[in-house]
mmCIF file of C-alpha atoms in Angstrom:
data_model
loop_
_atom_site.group_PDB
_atom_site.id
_atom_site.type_symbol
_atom_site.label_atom_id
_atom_site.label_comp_id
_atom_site.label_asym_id
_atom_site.label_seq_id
_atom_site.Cartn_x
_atom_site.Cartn_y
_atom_site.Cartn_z
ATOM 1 C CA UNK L 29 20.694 2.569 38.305
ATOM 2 C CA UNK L 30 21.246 6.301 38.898
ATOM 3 C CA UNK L 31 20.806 6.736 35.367
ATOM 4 C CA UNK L 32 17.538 4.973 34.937
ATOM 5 C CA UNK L 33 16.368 6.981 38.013
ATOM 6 C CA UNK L 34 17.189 10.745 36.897
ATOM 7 C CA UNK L 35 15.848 9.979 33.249
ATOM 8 C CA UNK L 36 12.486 8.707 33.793
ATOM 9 C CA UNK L 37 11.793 11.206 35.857
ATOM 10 C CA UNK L 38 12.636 13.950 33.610
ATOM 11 C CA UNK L 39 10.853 11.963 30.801
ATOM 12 C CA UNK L 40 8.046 11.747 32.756
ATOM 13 C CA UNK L 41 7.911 15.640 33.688
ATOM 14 C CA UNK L 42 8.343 16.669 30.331
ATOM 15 C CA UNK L 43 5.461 14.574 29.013
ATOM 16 C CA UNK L 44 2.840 15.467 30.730
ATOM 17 C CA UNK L 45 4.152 18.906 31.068
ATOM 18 C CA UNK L 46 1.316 21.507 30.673
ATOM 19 C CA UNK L 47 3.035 23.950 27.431
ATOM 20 C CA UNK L 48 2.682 27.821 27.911
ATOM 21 C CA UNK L 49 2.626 29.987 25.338
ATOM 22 C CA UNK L 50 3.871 33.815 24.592
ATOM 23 C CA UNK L 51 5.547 36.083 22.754
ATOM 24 C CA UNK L 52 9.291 37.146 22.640
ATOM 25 C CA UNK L 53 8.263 40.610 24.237
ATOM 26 C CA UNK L 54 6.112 39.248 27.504
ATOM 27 C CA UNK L 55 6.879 39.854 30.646
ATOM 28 C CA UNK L 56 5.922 38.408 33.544
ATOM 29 C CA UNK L 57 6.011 39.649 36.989
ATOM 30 C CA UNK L 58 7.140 37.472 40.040
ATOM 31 C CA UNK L 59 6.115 39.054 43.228
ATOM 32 C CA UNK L 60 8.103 36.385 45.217
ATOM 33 C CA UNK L 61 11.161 37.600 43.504
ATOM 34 C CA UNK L 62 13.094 40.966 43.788
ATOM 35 C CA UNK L 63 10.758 43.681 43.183
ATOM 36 C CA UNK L 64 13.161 45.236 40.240
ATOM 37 C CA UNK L 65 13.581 41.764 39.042
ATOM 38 C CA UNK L 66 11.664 40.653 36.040
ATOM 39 C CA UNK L 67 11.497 37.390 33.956
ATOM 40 C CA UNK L 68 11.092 37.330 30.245
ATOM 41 C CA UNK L 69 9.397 34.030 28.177
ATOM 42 C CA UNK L 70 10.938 33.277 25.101
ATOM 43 C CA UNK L 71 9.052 30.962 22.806
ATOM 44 C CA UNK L 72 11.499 31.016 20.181
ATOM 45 C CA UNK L 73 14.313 27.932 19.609
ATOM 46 C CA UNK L 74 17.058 29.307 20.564
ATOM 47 C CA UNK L 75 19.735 26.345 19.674
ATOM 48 C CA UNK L 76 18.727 24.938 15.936
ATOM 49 C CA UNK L 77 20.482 21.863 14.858
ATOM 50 C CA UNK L 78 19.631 21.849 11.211
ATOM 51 C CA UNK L 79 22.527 21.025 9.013
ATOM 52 C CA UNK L 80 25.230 21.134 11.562
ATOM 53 C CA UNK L 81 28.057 18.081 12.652
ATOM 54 C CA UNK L 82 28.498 16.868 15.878
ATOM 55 C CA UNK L 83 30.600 14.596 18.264
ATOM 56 C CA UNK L 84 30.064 13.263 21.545
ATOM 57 C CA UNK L 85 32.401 11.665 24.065
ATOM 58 C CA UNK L 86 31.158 10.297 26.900
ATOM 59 C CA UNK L 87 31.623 7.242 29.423
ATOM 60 C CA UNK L 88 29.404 3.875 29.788
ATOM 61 C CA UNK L 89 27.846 2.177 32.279
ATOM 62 C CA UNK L 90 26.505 -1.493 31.456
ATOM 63 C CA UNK L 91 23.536 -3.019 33.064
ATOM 64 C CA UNK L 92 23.178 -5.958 31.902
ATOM 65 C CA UNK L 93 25.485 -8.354 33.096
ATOM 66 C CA UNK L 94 24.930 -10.610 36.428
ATOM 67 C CA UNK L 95 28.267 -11.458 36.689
ATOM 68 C CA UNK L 96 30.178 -8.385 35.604
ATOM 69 C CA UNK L 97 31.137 -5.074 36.492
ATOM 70 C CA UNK L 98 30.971 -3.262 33.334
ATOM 71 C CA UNK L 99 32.287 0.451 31.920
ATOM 72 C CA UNK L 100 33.161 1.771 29.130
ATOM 73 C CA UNK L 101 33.366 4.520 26.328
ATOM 74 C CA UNK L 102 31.113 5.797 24.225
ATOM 75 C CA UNK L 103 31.449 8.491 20.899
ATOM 76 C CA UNK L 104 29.574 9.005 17.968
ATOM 77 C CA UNK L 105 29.388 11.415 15.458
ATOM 78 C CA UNK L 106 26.295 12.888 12.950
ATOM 79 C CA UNK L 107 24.767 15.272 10.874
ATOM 80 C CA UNK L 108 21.314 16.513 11.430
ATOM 81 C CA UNK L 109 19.983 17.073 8.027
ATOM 82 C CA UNK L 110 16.578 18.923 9.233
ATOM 83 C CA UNK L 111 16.134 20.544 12.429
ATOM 84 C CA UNK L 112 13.998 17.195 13.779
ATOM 85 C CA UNK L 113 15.753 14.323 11.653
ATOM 86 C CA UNK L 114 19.679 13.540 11.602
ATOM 87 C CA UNK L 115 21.654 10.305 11.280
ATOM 88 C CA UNK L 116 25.094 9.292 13.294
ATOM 89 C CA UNK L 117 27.777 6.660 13.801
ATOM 90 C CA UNK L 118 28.477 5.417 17.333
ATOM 91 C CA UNK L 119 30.444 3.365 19.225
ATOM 92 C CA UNK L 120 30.920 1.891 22.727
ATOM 93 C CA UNK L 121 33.880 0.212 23.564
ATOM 94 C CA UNK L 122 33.636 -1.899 27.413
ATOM 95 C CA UNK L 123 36.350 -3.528 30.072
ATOM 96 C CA UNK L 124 34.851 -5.598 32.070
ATOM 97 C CA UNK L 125 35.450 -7.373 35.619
ATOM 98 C CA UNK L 126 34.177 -9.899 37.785
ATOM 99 C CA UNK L 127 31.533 -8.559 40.503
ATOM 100 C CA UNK L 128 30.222 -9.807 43.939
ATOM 101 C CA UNK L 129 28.117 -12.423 42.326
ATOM 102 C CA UNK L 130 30.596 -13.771 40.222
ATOM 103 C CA UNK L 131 33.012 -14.632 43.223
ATOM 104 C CA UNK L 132 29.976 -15.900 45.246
ATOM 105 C CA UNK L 133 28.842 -18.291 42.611
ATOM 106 C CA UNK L 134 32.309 -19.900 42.250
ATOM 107 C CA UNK L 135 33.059 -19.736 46.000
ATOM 108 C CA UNK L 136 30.140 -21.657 46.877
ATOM 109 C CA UNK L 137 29.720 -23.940 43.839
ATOM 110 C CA UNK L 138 33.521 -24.018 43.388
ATOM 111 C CA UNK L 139 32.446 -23.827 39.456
ATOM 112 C CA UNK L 140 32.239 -20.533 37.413
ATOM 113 C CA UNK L 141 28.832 -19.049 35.770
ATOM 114 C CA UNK L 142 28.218 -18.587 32.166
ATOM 115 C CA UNK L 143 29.454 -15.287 31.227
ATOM 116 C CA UNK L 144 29.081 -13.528 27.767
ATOM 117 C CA UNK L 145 30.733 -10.193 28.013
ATOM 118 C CA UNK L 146 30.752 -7.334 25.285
ATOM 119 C CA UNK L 147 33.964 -5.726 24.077
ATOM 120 C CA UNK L 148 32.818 -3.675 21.178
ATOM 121 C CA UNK L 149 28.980 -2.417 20.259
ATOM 122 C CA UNK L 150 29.472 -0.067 17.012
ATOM 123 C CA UNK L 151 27.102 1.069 14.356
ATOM 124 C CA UNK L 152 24.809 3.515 13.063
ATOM 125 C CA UNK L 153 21.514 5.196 13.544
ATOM 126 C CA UNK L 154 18.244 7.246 12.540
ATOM 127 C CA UNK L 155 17.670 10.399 15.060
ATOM 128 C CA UNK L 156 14.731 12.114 15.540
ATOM 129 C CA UNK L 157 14.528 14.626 17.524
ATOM 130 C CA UNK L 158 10.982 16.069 18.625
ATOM 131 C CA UNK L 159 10.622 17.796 21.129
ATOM 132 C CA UNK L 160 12.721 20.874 22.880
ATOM 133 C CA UNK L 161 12.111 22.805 25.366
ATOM 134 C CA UNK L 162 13.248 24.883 28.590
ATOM 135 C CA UNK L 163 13.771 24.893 32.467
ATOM 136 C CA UNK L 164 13.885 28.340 34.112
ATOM 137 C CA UNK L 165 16.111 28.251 37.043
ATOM 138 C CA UNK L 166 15.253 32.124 38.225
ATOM 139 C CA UNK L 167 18.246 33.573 36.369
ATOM 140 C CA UNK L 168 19.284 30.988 34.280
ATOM 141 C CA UNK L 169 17.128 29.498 31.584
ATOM 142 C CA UNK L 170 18.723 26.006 30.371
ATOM 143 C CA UNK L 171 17.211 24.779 26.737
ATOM 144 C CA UNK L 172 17.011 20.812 25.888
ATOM 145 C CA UNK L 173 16.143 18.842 23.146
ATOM 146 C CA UNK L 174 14.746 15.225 23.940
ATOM 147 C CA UNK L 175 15.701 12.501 21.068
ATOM 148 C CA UNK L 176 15.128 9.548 19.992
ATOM 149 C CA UNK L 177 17.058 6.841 17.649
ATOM 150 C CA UNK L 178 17.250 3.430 15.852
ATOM 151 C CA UNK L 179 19.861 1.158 13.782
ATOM 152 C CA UNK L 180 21.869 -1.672 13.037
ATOM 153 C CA UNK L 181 24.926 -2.561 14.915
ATOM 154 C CA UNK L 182 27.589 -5.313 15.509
ATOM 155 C CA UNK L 183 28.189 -6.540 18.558
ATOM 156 C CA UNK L 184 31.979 -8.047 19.545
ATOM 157 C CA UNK L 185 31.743 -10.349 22.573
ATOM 158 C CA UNK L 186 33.061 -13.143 24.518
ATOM 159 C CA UNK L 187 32.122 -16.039 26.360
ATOM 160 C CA UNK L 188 32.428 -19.379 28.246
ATOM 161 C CA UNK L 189 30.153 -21.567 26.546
ATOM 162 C CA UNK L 190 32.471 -23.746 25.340
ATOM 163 C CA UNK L 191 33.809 -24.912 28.737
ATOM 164 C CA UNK L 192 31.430 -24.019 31.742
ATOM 165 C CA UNK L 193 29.426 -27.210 31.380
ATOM 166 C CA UNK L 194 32.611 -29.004 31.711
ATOM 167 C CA UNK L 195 34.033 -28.640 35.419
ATOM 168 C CA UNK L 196 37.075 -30.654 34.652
ATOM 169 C CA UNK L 197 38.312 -27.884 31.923
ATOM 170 C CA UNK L 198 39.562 -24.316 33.180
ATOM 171 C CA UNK L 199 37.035 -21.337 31.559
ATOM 172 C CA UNK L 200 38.428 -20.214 28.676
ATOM 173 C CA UNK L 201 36.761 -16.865 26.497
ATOM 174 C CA UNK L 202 35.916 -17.375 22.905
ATOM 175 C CA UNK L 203 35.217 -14.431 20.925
ATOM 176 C CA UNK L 204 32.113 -14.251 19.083
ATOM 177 C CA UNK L 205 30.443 -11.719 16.746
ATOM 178 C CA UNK L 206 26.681 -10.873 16.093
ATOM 179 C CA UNK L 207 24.218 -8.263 13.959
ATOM 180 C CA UNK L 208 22.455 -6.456 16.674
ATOM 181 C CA UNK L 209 19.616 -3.330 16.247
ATOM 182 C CA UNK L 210 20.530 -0.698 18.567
ATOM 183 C CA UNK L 211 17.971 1.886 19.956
ATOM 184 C CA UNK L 212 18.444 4.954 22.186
ATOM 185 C CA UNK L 213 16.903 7.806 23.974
ATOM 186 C CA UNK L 214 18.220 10.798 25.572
ATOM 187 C CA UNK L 215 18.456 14.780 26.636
ATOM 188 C CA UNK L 216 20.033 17.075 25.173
ATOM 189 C CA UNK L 217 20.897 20.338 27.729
ATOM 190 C CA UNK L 218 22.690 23.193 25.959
ATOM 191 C CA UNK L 219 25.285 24.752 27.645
ATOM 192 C CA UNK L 220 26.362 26.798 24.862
ATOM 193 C CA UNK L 221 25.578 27.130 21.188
ATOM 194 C CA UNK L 222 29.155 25.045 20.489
ATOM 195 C CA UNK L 223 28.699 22.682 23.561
ATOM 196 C CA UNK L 224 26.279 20.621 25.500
ATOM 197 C CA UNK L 225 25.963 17.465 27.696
ATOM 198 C CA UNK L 226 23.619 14.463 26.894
ATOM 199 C CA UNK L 227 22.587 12.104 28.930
ATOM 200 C CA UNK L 228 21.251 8.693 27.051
ATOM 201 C CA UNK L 229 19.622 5.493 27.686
ATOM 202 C CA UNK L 230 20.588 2.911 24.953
ATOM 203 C CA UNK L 231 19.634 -0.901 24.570
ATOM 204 C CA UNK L 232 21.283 -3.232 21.980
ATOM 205 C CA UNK L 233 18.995 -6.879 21.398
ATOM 206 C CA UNK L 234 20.808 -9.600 19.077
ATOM 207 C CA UNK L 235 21.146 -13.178 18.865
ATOM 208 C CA UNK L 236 23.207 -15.907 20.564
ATOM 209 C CA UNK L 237 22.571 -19.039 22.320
ATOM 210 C CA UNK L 238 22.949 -20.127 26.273
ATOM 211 C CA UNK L 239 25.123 -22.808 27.473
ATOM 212 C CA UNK L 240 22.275 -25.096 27.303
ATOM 213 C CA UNK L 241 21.278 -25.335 24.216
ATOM 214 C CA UNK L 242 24.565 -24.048 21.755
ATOM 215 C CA UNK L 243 22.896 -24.648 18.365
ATOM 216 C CA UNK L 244 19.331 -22.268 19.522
ATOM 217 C CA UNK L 245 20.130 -18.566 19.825
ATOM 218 C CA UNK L 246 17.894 -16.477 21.860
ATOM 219 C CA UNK L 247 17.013 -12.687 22.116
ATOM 220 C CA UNK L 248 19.786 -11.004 24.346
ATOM 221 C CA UNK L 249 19.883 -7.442 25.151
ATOM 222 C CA UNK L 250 22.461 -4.853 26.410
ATOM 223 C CA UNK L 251 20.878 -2.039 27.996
ATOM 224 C CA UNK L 252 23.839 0.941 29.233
ATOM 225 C CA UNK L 253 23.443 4.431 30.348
ATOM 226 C CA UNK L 254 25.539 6.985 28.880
ATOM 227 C CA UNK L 255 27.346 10.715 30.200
ATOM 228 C CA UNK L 256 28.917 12.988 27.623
ATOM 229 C CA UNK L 257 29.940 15.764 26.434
ATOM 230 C CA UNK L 258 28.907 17.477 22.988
ATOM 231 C CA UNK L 259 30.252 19.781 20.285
ATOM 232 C CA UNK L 260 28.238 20.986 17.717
ATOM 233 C CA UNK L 261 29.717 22.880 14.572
#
């Protein structure tokens, strides 16, 4: 959950953020810093996005899953065709293990858990990106954009629903497929004009049914946080 933790934060901070306003030329004197040091505000966006590519490559971490230990990879690549409104491709691909709770269930109920695992999310997605803005960190001054996006997606999984209500049968994984609608949110932080980091929240919800009750499917969802790395061109 370190993910969660660092992200609403930051959300929260930038939101209800008080905005200050001034012109390229003000200048501002600190008297708690250096006496010949001085700090300029620039209200100008420095980093514009409007019809330029980019690609992202980053690594997954899956939140979803009682029973599983679950990482991955993530990439996508867009086009932002105005400086607020893009669209992109994406995909995360997952390997999965069993966790503590997996080994405790069949331990003490010498039976294994339900498990439906994903292998493959892909698809694509709206962007919107509307806000930006800027930390000053005394002599550094790092720029962010904060964005927003939604889309359809398929999901490749697996599961043992075919053979966990039968403890006389070893679990065996069937694959299974589903239409999913995949929505994200993340920052943006520049460290160049060619390269920047992002760090994303996404959640996938789809169909499937339970164990129970084969022939009803139910609202699932995936929720993973996301690390990468950015090129813009």
């Amino acid at each position: 959950m370190v993910t969660i933790r660092f992200v609403l934060p930051m959300a929260l901070l930038l939101f209800f953020s008080t905005p200050l306003f001034g012109a390229e030329d003000n200048l501002y004197d600190f008297l708690w810093l250096d006496p010949d040091k001085s700090v300029y505000v620039l209200q100008n966006k420095v980093y514009a996005k409007k019809n330029k590519f980019y690609l992202n490559l980053g690594g997954v971490k899956g939140f979803s899953s009682r029973f599983q230990s679950t990482y991955g990879i993530h990439g996508n690549v867009g086009y932002n065709f105005a400086e607020e409104w893009g669209f992109e491709l994406f995909v995360n691909n997952y390997d999965n293990s069993n966790n503590t709770d997996y080994n405790n269930v069949k331990a003490i109920n010498s039976s294994e858990p339900f498990v439906r695992r994903l292998n493959t999310i892909y698809g694509g997605m709206l962007t919107w990106s509307p806000f930006y803005g800027k930390i000053n960190t005394f002599n550094e001054i790092i720029y962010f954009d904060w964005h927003f996006g939604v889309g359809p997606s398929k999901v490749h999984a697996e599961s043992n629903i075919n053979t966990v209500t039968d403890p006389t049968v070893s679990s065996r994984y069937e694959k299974e497929d589903y239409m999913g609608v995949t929505t994200r949110t993340g920052v943006k932080i520049y460290i160049s004009k060619s390269i920047h980091m992002g760090v994303d929240l996404m959640n996938t919800n789809y169909k499937a049914p339970g164990p129970r009750s084969k022939a009803k499917k139910k609202l699932r969802s995936n929720f993973d946080g996301i690390l990468s790395l950015g090129f813009s061109f």
